[in-house]
Amino acid sequence: MRLDILNKGYSFGTKALFAVIKAVSGYPLPDAAKLVFYRPGYYGAPAKKFTHAAMRGPSAWSVGDRELMAAYVSSLNRCSFCIKAHGAVAAGAYNDRAKVDAVLADPATAAIEEPLRATLLLLGKLTRENTIAADDIRVTMTAGVSASQIEDALAVCFAFNVTNRLADAFSFFVPSPDAFEAGAKYLLKRGYQ
Amino acid sequence: MEKDFQKGGGGFGRLYQGLVDHILKGKGVSPEAQRRAAFDNSSLMEPLKTLIDKVANDAYRISDGDVDAVKRSGKSEDEIFELVICGAVGQASRQYNNALSALRQAITDETGGRHAS
């Protein structure tokens, strides 16, 4: 990462934890996880609470749907780390890599349910243009998406519009596909807490 | 059951506000006014201005040089850590709050104002 404090600025106990995780998983802790361990009272702790609620809290959207939204938002922000990380989690949740690849290529033509498509397109417009209007919401609702589902999707969109920016600003290391698969299994089992 | 956003926040709203309060007003090394300026992406001096504007609008284009320039201007790594986070959360917040307003407007129009917050 670009800041030395994010590479080396951890307490002895936190460094020991990183070593245990590497020994157990076979992979170093991903930079996304290291970031939230650095001065957690400033950003990491409140960010994890929001992200866990958005990605794993009660919702009409499945975990796979929300991870797919995260990967899609990341693709629009051109964030390599997050596209690979959350593409892998979505593929694992759905047990369908082709579905994820099709959405990342073009959600307008991917073989997905209309409510999910309409929501992805809404999040896409918000991420690209920074603004949407009530008419955009109405179009999404017409596709069968409830107000609660839109609120839940907007929370995912917020979480990843933050994370994507931090990943690129701090230059998260992009590891091997095997490492992302291991990380995906962890996130499916434990979430973001 | 109505979600909290229709009541003015409480679910995601409480968690969102908790995050924003921590980064803008919590214990940190950079002055609160500068954190706020980074959050708003306004009233910043170079080279911090360029870095935070890229965080907000072109994060994937940020280079080592952008960060190094801010270090050379005298900012510590902990200050940069805080100000980059404020810049990222600020831009995502503008999107999020705009979208929640649009959602409230659509619901208000649909229900004749019965659920307006």
PDB file of C-alpha atoms in Angstrom, chain B residues 8-113:
ATOM      1  CA  GLY B   8     -35.805  10.037   8.971  1.00  0.00           C
ATOM      2  CA  GLY B   9     -33.089   7.463   9.620  1.00  0.00           C
ATOM      3  CA  GLY B  10     -32.420   4.844  12.257  1.00  0.00           C
ATOM      4  CA  GLY B  11     -31.237   1.653  10.525  1.00  0.00           C
ATOM      5  CA  PHE B  12     -28.641   2.433   7.908  1.00  0.00           C
ATOM      6  CA  GLY B  13     -29.146   6.070   8.871  1.00  0.00           C
ATOM      7  CA  ARG B  14     -27.723   5.528  12.355  1.00  0.00           C
ATOM      8  CA  LEU B  15     -24.773   3.490  11.066  1.00  0.00           C
ATOM      9  CA  TYR B  16     -24.101   6.000   8.296  1.00  0.00           C
ATOM     10  CA  GLN B  17     -24.145   8.927  10.707  1.00  0.00           C
ATOM     11  CA  GLY B  18     -21.883   7.014  13.080  1.00  0.00           C
ATOM     12  CA  LEU B  19     -19.296   6.589  10.332  1.00  0.00           C
ATOM     13  CA  VAL B  20     -19.471  10.220   9.250  1.00  0.00           C
ATOM     14  CA  ASP B  21     -19.248  11.494  12.841  1.00  0.00           C
ATOM     15  CA  HIS B  22     -16.192   9.322  13.542  1.00  0.00           C
ATOM     16  CA  ILE B  23     -14.215  10.510  10.544  1.00  0.00           C
ATOM     17  CA  LEU B  24     -15.165  14.183  10.795  1.00  0.00           C
ATOM     18  CA  LYS B  25     -15.251  14.705  14.568  1.00  0.00           C
ATOM     19  CA  GLY B  26     -13.549  11.673  16.130  1.00  0.00           C
ATOM     20  CA  LYS B  27     -10.027  11.566  17.533  1.00  0.00           C
ATOM     21  CA  GLY B  28      -7.575  12.310  14.760  1.00  0.00           C
ATOM     22  CA  VAL B  29      -4.398  14.152  13.864  1.00  0.00           C
ATOM     23  CA  SER B  30      -5.761  16.506  11.192  1.00  0.00           C
ATOM     24  CA  PRO B  31      -7.797  19.607  12.050  1.00  0.00           C
ATOM     25  CA  GLU B  32     -11.549  19.101  11.864  1.00  0.00           C
ATOM     26  CA  ALA B  33     -11.885  21.980   9.401  1.00  0.00           C
ATOM     27  CA  GLN B  34      -9.498  20.240   7.008  1.00  0.00           C
ATOM     28  CA  ARG B  35     -11.309  16.930   7.355  1.00  0.00           C
ATOM     29  CA  ARG B  36     -14.541  18.739   6.515  1.00  0.00           C
ATOM     30  CA  ALA B  37     -12.916  20.414   3.506  1.00  0.00           C
ATOM     31  CA  ALA B  38     -11.699  17.007   2.241  1.00  0.00           C
ATOM     32  CA  PHE B  39     -15.169  15.539   2.815  1.00  0.00           C
ATOM     33  CA  ASP B  40     -16.696  18.405   0.808  1.00  0.00           C
ATOM     34  CA  ASN B  41     -13.861  18.388  -1.777  1.00  0.00           C
ATOM     35  CA  SER B  42     -13.673  22.151  -1.532  1.00  0.00           C
ATOM     36  CA  SER B  43     -11.431  24.913  -0.183  1.00  0.00           C
ATOM     37  CA  LEU B  44      -8.268  22.787  -0.296  1.00  0.00           C
ATOM     38  CA  MET B  45      -4.802  23.966  -1.269  1.00  0.00           C
ATOM     39  CA  GLU B  46      -2.449  22.169  -3.656  1.00  0.00           C
ATOM     40  CA  PRO B  47      -1.192  19.480  -3.703  1.00  0.00           C
ATOM     41  CA  LEU B  48      -3.867  18.113  -1.363  1.00  0.00           C
ATOM     42  CA  LYS B  49      -6.538  19.571  -3.658  1.00  0.00           C
ATOM     43  CA  THR B  50      -5.450  17.388  -6.572  1.00  0.00           C
ATOM     44  CA  LEU B  51      -5.263  14.223  -4.469  1.00  0.00           C
ATOM     45  CA  ILE B  52      -8.685  14.665  -2.876  1.00  0.00           C
ATOM     46  CA  ASP B  53     -10.300  15.641  -6.170  1.00  0.00           C
ATOM     47  CA  LYS B  54      -8.953  12.413  -7.667  1.00  0.00           C
ATOM     48  CA  VAL B  55     -10.248  10.453  -4.659  1.00  0.00           C
ATOM     49  CA  ALA B  56     -13.686  11.906  -5.346  1.00  0.00           C
ATOM     50  CA  ASN B  57     -13.741  11.699  -9.136  1.00  0.00           C
ATOM     51  CA  ASP B  58     -10.962   9.494 -10.571  1.00  0.00           C
ATOM     52  CA  ALA B  59      -9.610   7.315  -7.788  1.00  0.00           C
ATOM     53  CA  TYR B  60      -8.292   4.691 -10.196  1.00  0.00           C
ATOM     54  CA  ARG B  61      -5.994   7.350 -11.695  1.00  0.00           C
ATOM     55  CA  ILE B  62      -4.277   8.205  -8.392  1.00  0.00           C
ATOM     56  CA  SER B  63      -0.528   7.736  -8.655  1.00  0.00           C
ATOM     57  CA  ASP B  64       2.345   7.393  -6.210  1.00  0.00           C
ATOM     58  CA  GLY B  65       3.278  10.912  -7.289  1.00  0.00           C
ATOM     59  CA  ASP B  66      -0.043  12.354  -6.100  1.00  0.00           C
ATOM     60  CA  VAL B  67       0.481  10.919  -2.623  1.00  0.00           C
ATOM     61  CA  ASP B  68       4.197  11.734  -2.521  1.00  0.00           C
ATOM     62  CA  ALA B  69       3.463  15.367  -3.394  1.00  0.00           C
ATOM     63  CA  VAL B  70       1.178  15.664  -0.359  1.00  0.00           C
ATOM     64  CA  LYS B  71       3.839  14.052   1.845  1.00  0.00           C
ATOM     65  CA  ARG B  72       6.441  16.538   0.558  1.00  0.00           C
ATOM     66  CA  SER B  73       4.069  19.402   1.390  1.00  0.00           C
ATOM     67  CA  GLY B  74       4.421  18.441   5.051  1.00  0.00           C
ATOM     68  CA  LYS B  75       1.427  16.231   5.676  1.00  0.00           C
ATOM     69  CA  SER B  76       2.070  13.117   7.778  1.00  0.00           C
ATOM     70  CA  GLU B  77       0.893   9.703   6.645  1.00  0.00           C
ATOM     71  CA  ASP B  78      -1.740   9.716   9.383  1.00  0.00           C
ATOM     72  CA  GLU B  79      -3.088  13.024   8.114  1.00  0.00           C
ATOM     73  CA  ILE B  80      -3.203  11.665   4.564  1.00  0.00           C
ATOM     74  CA  PHE B  81      -4.928   8.510   5.834  1.00  0.00           C
ATOM     75  CA  GLU B  82      -7.662  10.608   7.461  1.00  0.00           C
ATOM     76  CA  LEU B  83      -8.097  13.106   4.636  1.00  0.00           C
ATOM     77  CA  VAL B  84      -8.303  10.443   1.914  1.00  0.00           C
ATOM     78  CA  ILE B  85     -10.960   8.626   3.949  1.00  0.00           C
ATOM     79  CA  CYS B  86     -12.885  11.898   4.366  1.00  0.00           C
ATOM     80  CA  GLY B  87     -12.661  12.517   0.624  1.00  0.00           C
ATOM     81  CA  ALA B  88     -13.947   9.028  -0.218  1.00  0.00           C
ATOM     82  CA  VAL B  89     -16.787   9.047   2.310  1.00  0.00           C
ATOM     83  CA  GLY B  90     -17.715  12.584   1.274  1.00  0.00           C
ATOM     84  CA  GLN B  91     -18.152  11.773  -2.406  1.00  0.00           C
ATOM     85  CA  ALA B  92     -20.056   8.550  -1.649  1.00  0.00           C
ATOM     86  CA  SER B  93     -22.215  10.528   0.796  1.00  0.00           C
ATOM     87  CA  ARG B  94     -23.213  13.058  -1.850  1.00  0.00           C
ATOM     88  CA  GLN B  95     -24.362  10.191  -4.075  1.00  0.00           C
ATOM     89  CA  TYR B  96     -26.104   8.378  -1.203  1.00  0.00           C
ATOM     90  CA  ASN B  97     -27.974  11.390   0.151  1.00  0.00           C
ATOM     91  CA  ASN B  98     -29.021  12.471  -3.327  1.00  0.00           C
ATOM     92  CA  ALA B  99     -30.411   8.989  -3.992  1.00  0.00           C
ATOM     93  CA  LEU B 100     -32.231   8.776  -0.663  1.00  0.00           C
ATOM     94  CA  SER B 101     -33.851  12.151  -1.420  1.00  0.00           C
ATOM     95  CA  ALA B 102     -34.979  10.826  -4.808  1.00  0.00           C
ATOM     96  CA  LEU B 103     -36.375   7.720  -3.105  1.00  0.00           C
ATOM     97  CA  ARG B 104     -38.284   9.793  -0.570  1.00  0.00           C
ATOM     98  CA  GLN B 105     -39.629  11.991  -3.357  1.00  0.00           C
ATOM     99  CA  ALA B 106     -40.828   8.996  -5.370  1.00  0.00           C
ATOM    100  CA  ILE B 107     -42.563   7.507  -2.319  1.00  0.00           C
ATOM    101  CA  THR B 108     -44.111  10.823  -1.338  1.00  0.00           C
ATOM    102  CA  ASP B 109     -45.499  11.297  -4.851  1.00  0.00           C
ATOM    103  CA  GLU B 110     -46.825   7.735  -4.916  1.00  0.00           C
ATOM    104  CA  THR B 111     -48.564   7.927  -1.552  1.00  0.00           C
ATOM    105  CA  GLY B 112     -49.736  11.515  -1.699  1.00  0.00           C
ATOM    106  CA  GLY B 113     -47.374  12.504   1.087  1.00  0.00           C
TER     107      GLY B 113
END
